[in-house]
mmCIF file of C-alpha atoms in Angstrom:
data_model
loop_
_atom_site.group_PDB
_atom_site.id
_atom_site.type_symbol
_atom_site.label_atom_id
_atom_site.label_comp_id
_atom_site.label_asym_id
_atom_site.label_seq_id
_atom_site.Cartn_x
_atom_site.Cartn_y
_atom_site.Cartn_z
ATOM 1 C CA MET A 1 -16.078 166.169 -22.314
ATOM 2 C CA SER A 2 -12.306 166.326 -22.135
ATOM 3 C CA ALA A 3 -9.851 163.658 -21.372
ATOM 4 C CA GLN A 4 -7.699 165.944 -19.590
ATOM 5 C CA PRO A 5 -9.561 165.849 -15.998
ATOM 6 C CA VAL A 6 -9.940 162.186 -16.142
ATOM 7 C CA LEU A 7 -6.284 161.723 -17.011
ATOM 8 C CA GLN A 8 -5.108 164.286 -14.271
ATOM 9 C CA ALA A 9 -7.421 162.478 -11.777
ATOM 10 C CA PHE A 10 -5.438 159.334 -12.351
ATOM 11 C CA ARG A 11 -1.916 161.220 -12.586
ATOM 12 C CA GLY A 12 -2.489 162.993 -9.432
ATOM 13 C CA PRO A 13 -3.123 166.734 -8.698
ATOM 14 C CA SER A 14 0.575 167.786 -8.937
ATOM 15 C CA ALA A 15 1.104 166.223 -12.430
ATOM 16 C CA ALA A 16 1.642 168.446 -15.369
ATOM 17 C CA PRO A 17 -1.312 168.924 -17.610
ATOM 18 C CA PHE A 18 -1.554 166.307 -20.344
ATOM 19 C CA ARG A 19 -0.910 167.609 -24.012
ATOM 20 C CA PRO A 20 -1.767 165.150 -26.524
ATOM 21 C CA SER A 21 0.538 164.984 -29.728
ATOM 22 C CA HIS A 22 -0.631 165.418 -33.211
ATOM 23 C CA LEU A 23 -3.139 162.740 -34.165
ATOM 24 C CA THR A 24 -4.215 161.930 -37.920
ATOM 25 C CA VAL A 25 -7.604 160.511 -38.295
ATOM 26 C CA LEU A 26 -7.962 157.996 -41.177
ATOM 27 C CA PRO A 27 -11.085 156.620 -42.725
ATOM 28 C CA ILE A 28 -12.522 153.200 -42.148
ATOM 29 C CA PRO A 29 -11.286 150.871 -44.936
ATOM 30 C CA ASP A 30 -13.895 149.557 -46.869
ATOM 31 C CA CYS A 31 -13.905 145.725 -46.647
ATOM 32 C CA GLU A 32 -17.142 144.901 -48.486
ATOM 33 C CA PRO A 33 -17.063 143.650 -52.083
ATOM 34 C CA THR A 34 -18.483 145.937 -54.666
ATOM 35 C CA PRO A 35 -22.011 144.772 -55.539
ATOM 36 C CA LEU A 36 -22.742 142.883 -58.659
ATOM 37 C CA PRO A 37 -25.261 144.007 -61.278
ATOM 38 C CA GLN A 38 -28.462 142.444 -61.169
ATOM 39 C CA GLY A 39 -28.473 138.969 -62.562
ATOM 40 C CA GLU A 40 -24.620 138.844 -63.218
ATOM 41 C CA ARG A 41 -22.092 136.398 -61.825
ATOM 42 C CA PRO A 42 -18.309 136.721 -62.209
ATOM 43 C CA ALA A 43 -16.446 134.164 -64.335
ATOM 44 C CA THR A 44 -14.069 133.779 -61.472
ATOM 45 C CA PRO A 45 -14.710 134.581 -57.894
ATOM 46 C CA ASP A 46 -12.495 137.327 -56.349
ATOM 47 C CA PRO A 47 -9.897 135.507 -54.128
ATOM 48 C CA ARG A 48 -9.992 138.350 -51.617
ATOM 49 C CA TYR A 49 -13.480 137.554 -50.649
ATOM 50 C CA ILE A 50 -13.496 133.600 -50.459
ATOM 51 C CA GLN A 51 -14.151 132.580 -46.774
ATOM 52 C CA GLY A 52 -12.197 129.741 -45.566
ATOM 53 C CA SER A 53 -13.547 126.579 -43.877
ATOM 54 C CA LEU A 54 -13.150 125.231 -40.264
ATOM 55 C CA ALA A 55 -11.852 121.810 -40.092
ATOM 56 C CA VAL A 56 -14.072 119.937 -37.839
ATOM 57 C CA ASP A 57 -13.665 116.120 -37.105
ATOM 58 C CA PHE A 58 -17.147 114.413 -36.752
ATOM 59 C CA ARG A 59 -15.744 110.828 -36.558
ATOM 60 C CA ARG A 60 -15.834 109.130 -33.289
ATOM 61 C CA GLU A 61 -12.174 108.453 -33.312
ATOM 62 C CA GLY A 62 -11.590 112.180 -33.252
ATOM 63 C CA HIS A 63 -11.553 112.462 -29.398
ATOM 64 C CA ASP A 64 -9.317 114.586 -27.455
ATOM 65 C CA VAL A 65 -5.913 112.883 -26.821
ATOM 66 C CA LEU A 66 -6.062 113.794 -23.035
ATOM 67 C CA PHE A 67 -9.833 114.004 -22.190
ATOM 68 C CA GLY A 68 -11.346 111.494 -24.745
ATOM 69 C CA PRO A 69 -11.579 107.708 -24.184
ATOM 70 C CA GLN A 70 -8.454 106.051 -23.081
ATOM 71 C CA SER A 71 -7.145 102.636 -23.970
ATOM 72 C CA THR A 72 -6.530 100.516 -20.994
ATOM 73 C CA SER A 73 -3.815 97.662 -20.777
ATOM 74 C CA ARG A 74 -4.953 94.312 -20.061
ATOM 75 C CA GLN A 75 -3.062 94.374 -16.706
ATOM 76 C CA VAL A 76 -5.727 96.795 -15.212
ATOM 77 C CA LEU A 77 -8.779 95.035 -16.666
ATOM 78 C CA PRO A 78 -10.831 92.263 -14.846
ATOM 79 C CA ASP A 79 -10.801 88.667 -16.225
ATOM 80 C CA PRO A 80 -12.479 88.948 -19.593
ATOM 81 C CA GLU A 81 -14.149 85.476 -19.382
ATOM 82 C CA LEU A 82 -16.290 86.387 -16.315
ATOM 83 C CA TRP A 83 -17.073 89.858 -17.929
ATOM 84 C CA ALA A 84 -18.265 88.079 -21.005
ATOM 85 C CA ARG A 85 -20.413 85.658 -19.299
ATOM 86 C CA ARG A 86 -22.142 88.329 -17.317
ATOM 87 C CA LEU A 87 -22.505 90.761 -20.175
ATOM 88 C CA ILE A 88 -23.783 87.988 -22.561
ATOM 89 C CA THR A 89 -26.657 87.364 -20.201
ATOM 90 C CA ALA A 90 -27.593 90.930 -19.694
ATOM 91 C CA ILE A 91 -27.332 91.579 -23.536
ATOM 92 C CA LEU A 92 -29.766 88.603 -24.236
ATOM 93 C CA GLU A 93 -32.206 89.862 -21.511
ATOM 94 C CA SER A 94 -32.241 93.069 -23.145
ATOM 95 C CA MET A 95 -32.776 91.691 -26.528
ATOM 96 C CA ASP A 96 -35.827 89.916 -25.033
ATOM 97 C CA GLY A 97 -37.161 93.081 -23.390
ATOM 98 C CA LEU A 98 -36.681 91.907 -19.799
ATOM 99 C CA ARG A 99 -34.072 94.557 -19.151
ATOM 100 C CA PRO A 100 -33.545 98.105 -20.247
ATOM 101 C CA ALA A 101 -30.920 98.508 -22.755
ATOM 102 C CA ASN A 102 -29.784 101.764 -20.967
ATOM 103 C CA GLN A 103 -28.406 99.530 -18.237
ATOM 104 C CA LEU A 104 -25.603 98.351 -20.676
ATOM 105 C CA GLY A 105 -24.572 101.819 -21.792
ATOM 106 C CA ARG A 106 -21.395 101.535 -19.657
ATOM 107 C CA TRP A 107 -20.192 98.332 -21.213
ATOM 108 C CA VAL A 108 -21.701 98.482 -24.860
ATOM 109 C CA ALA A 109 -20.688 100.810 -27.589
ATOM 110 C CA PRO A 110 -23.492 103.298 -28.354
ATOM 111 C CA ASP A 111 -24.210 101.804 -31.953
ATOM 112 C CA LEU A 112 -24.681 98.309 -30.441
ATOM 113 C CA ARG A 113 -26.686 99.546 -27.607
ATOM 114 C CA ASP A 114 -29.159 101.000 -29.916
ATOM 115 C CA GLN A 115 -29.482 97.846 -31.979
ATOM 116 C CA ILE A 116 -30.033 95.797 -28.608
ATOM 117 C CA ALA A 117 -32.683 98.574 -27.516
ATOM 118 C CA GLN A 118 -34.277 98.286 -30.918
ATOM 119 C CA SER A 119 -34.596 94.398 -30.664
ATOM 120 C CA GLY A 120 -35.949 94.839 -27.116
ATOM 121 C CA VAL A 121 -38.561 97.104 -28.132
ATOM 122 C CA LEU A 122 -39.788 94.550 -31.009
ATOM 123 C CA ALA A 123 -39.787 91.739 -28.568
ATOM 124 C CA ARG A 124 -42.098 93.748 -26.305
ATOM 125 C CA GLN A 125 -44.349 94.904 -29.023
ATOM 126 C CA ARG A 126 -44.800 91.127 -30.314
ATOM 127 C CA HIS A 127 -45.407 90.286 -26.749
ATOM 128 C CA GLN A 128 -42.729 87.739 -26.941
ATOM 129 C CA ARG A 129 -42.231 85.679 -23.964
ATOM 130 C CA PRO A 130 -38.787 84.889 -22.596
ATOM 131 C CA GLY A 131 -37.132 81.799 -23.884
ATOM 132 C CA GLY A 132 -36.386 80.559 -20.451
ATOM 133 C CA PRO A 133 -33.081 80.401 -18.706
ATOM 134 C CA LEU A 134 -30.039 81.088 -20.629
ATOM 135 C CA HIS A 135 -26.972 78.724 -20.332
ATOM 136 C CA VAL A 136 -23.480 79.718 -21.415
ATOM 137 C CA ARG A 137 -22.449 76.045 -22.333
ATOM 138 C CA ALA A 138 -18.931 77.027 -23.530
ATOM 139 C CA ILE A 139 -16.759 79.988 -23.796
ATOM 140 C CA ARG A 140 -13.482 80.697 -25.410
ATOM 141 C CA VAL A 141 -11.531 84.053 -24.954
ATOM 142 C CA CYS A 142 -8.613 85.069 -27.307
ATOM 143 C CA GLU A 143 -6.550 88.178 -26.607
ATOM 144 C CA PRO A 144 -4.954 89.189 -29.805
ATOM 145 C CA VAL A 145 -3.625 92.533 -28.600
ATOM 146 C CA ASP A 146 -3.116 94.087 -25.208
ATOM 147 C CA GLY A 147 -6.366 95.474 -23.973
ATOM 148 C CA VAL A 148 -8.510 93.454 -26.555
ATOM 149 C CA ALA A 149 -10.341 90.287 -26.021
ATOM 150 C CA GLU A 150 -12.401 88.335 -28.694
ATOM 151 C CA VAL A 151 -14.925 86.039 -27.226
ATOM 152 C CA ALA A 152 -16.700 83.016 -28.904
ATOM 153 C CA ALA A 153 -19.477 81.533 -26.852
ATOM 154 C CA VAL A 154 -22.052 78.677 -27.411
ATOM 155 C CA ILE A 155 -25.332 79.539 -25.607
ATOM 156 C CA GLY A 156 -28.502 77.647 -24.937
ATOM 157 C CA TYR A 157 -31.040 79.939 -25.616
ATOM 158 C CA ARG A 158 -34.970 79.716 -26.354
ATOM 159 C CA SER A 159 -34.568 75.823 -26.508
ATOM 160 C CA ARG A 160 -31.881 76.185 -29.130
ATOM 161 C CA VAL A 161 -28.116 76.095 -29.209
ATOM 162 C CA ARG A 162 -26.667 79.380 -30.677
ATOM 163 C CA ALA A 163 -23.271 80.760 -31.381
ATOM 164 C CA LEU A 164 -22.261 84.228 -30.095
ATOM 165 C CA ALA A 165 -19.113 86.181 -30.832
ATOM 166 C CA LEU A 166 -18.166 89.437 -29.370
ATOM 167 C CA ARG A 167 -15.040 91.896 -29.224
ATOM 168 C CA MET A 168 -14.303 93.603 -25.929
ATOM 169 C CA SER A 169 -11.690 96.803 -25.926
ATOM 170 C CA GLY A 170 -10.280 97.929 -22.667
ATOM 171 C CA VAL A 171 -11.532 101.529 -22.537
ATOM 172 C CA ASP A 172 -11.147 103.827 -19.339
ATOM 173 C CA GLY A 173 -10.437 100.908 -16.890
ATOM 174 C CA ARG A 174 -13.365 98.464 -18.061
ATOM 175 C CA TRP A 175 -14.167 96.302 -20.753
ATOM 176 C CA LEU A 176 -16.315 97.813 -23.495
ATOM 177 C CA ILE A 177 -18.207 95.595 -26.158
ATOM 178 C CA THR A 178 -17.439 97.098 -29.599
ATOM 179 C CA ALA A 179 -18.704 94.220 -31.821
ATOM 180 C CA LEU A 180 -21.415 91.601 -31.411
ATOM 181 C CA GLU A 181 -22.600 88.758 -33.722
ATOM 182 C CA ILE A 182 -25.455 86.167 -32.674
ATOM 183 C CA GLY A 183 -25.927 83.194 -35.017
#
């Protein structure tokens, strides 16, 4: 099969016949390293055949600047005290096994949500009864940086008075709990 009829078909019937110029055919270069004799290793590796590595960032902070989580200014976020009261109640209900921890996925960091879910599973396995209603007795909110709120609360829970501290960060237009301590 010749390339001339195909090229003439594209060039049209009145075009002059195609005459290729002189082509030189070169052999394919050998890119493979020479095999080593059985059982021998070279003292130093040949630098021509060292494969580079791909830099991959597995940290959670390695998000895309445009499409990853975006920090949000305090002016756009709702009142942190009201959100803290609601989220404290929801977190403690999840830890008691009364509420699925997946419901907190939007407002709690993934590692904290897993810890809350684990304590809820343990509470259900122990057939632990809920400790009665939860009362947030006092709450104090401090905003050290724009878009960050640190909350300290005193709660009445399971006939005890306990302390609770959490840190909320403004992410994608909502509060996200990034740290939680219950005393």
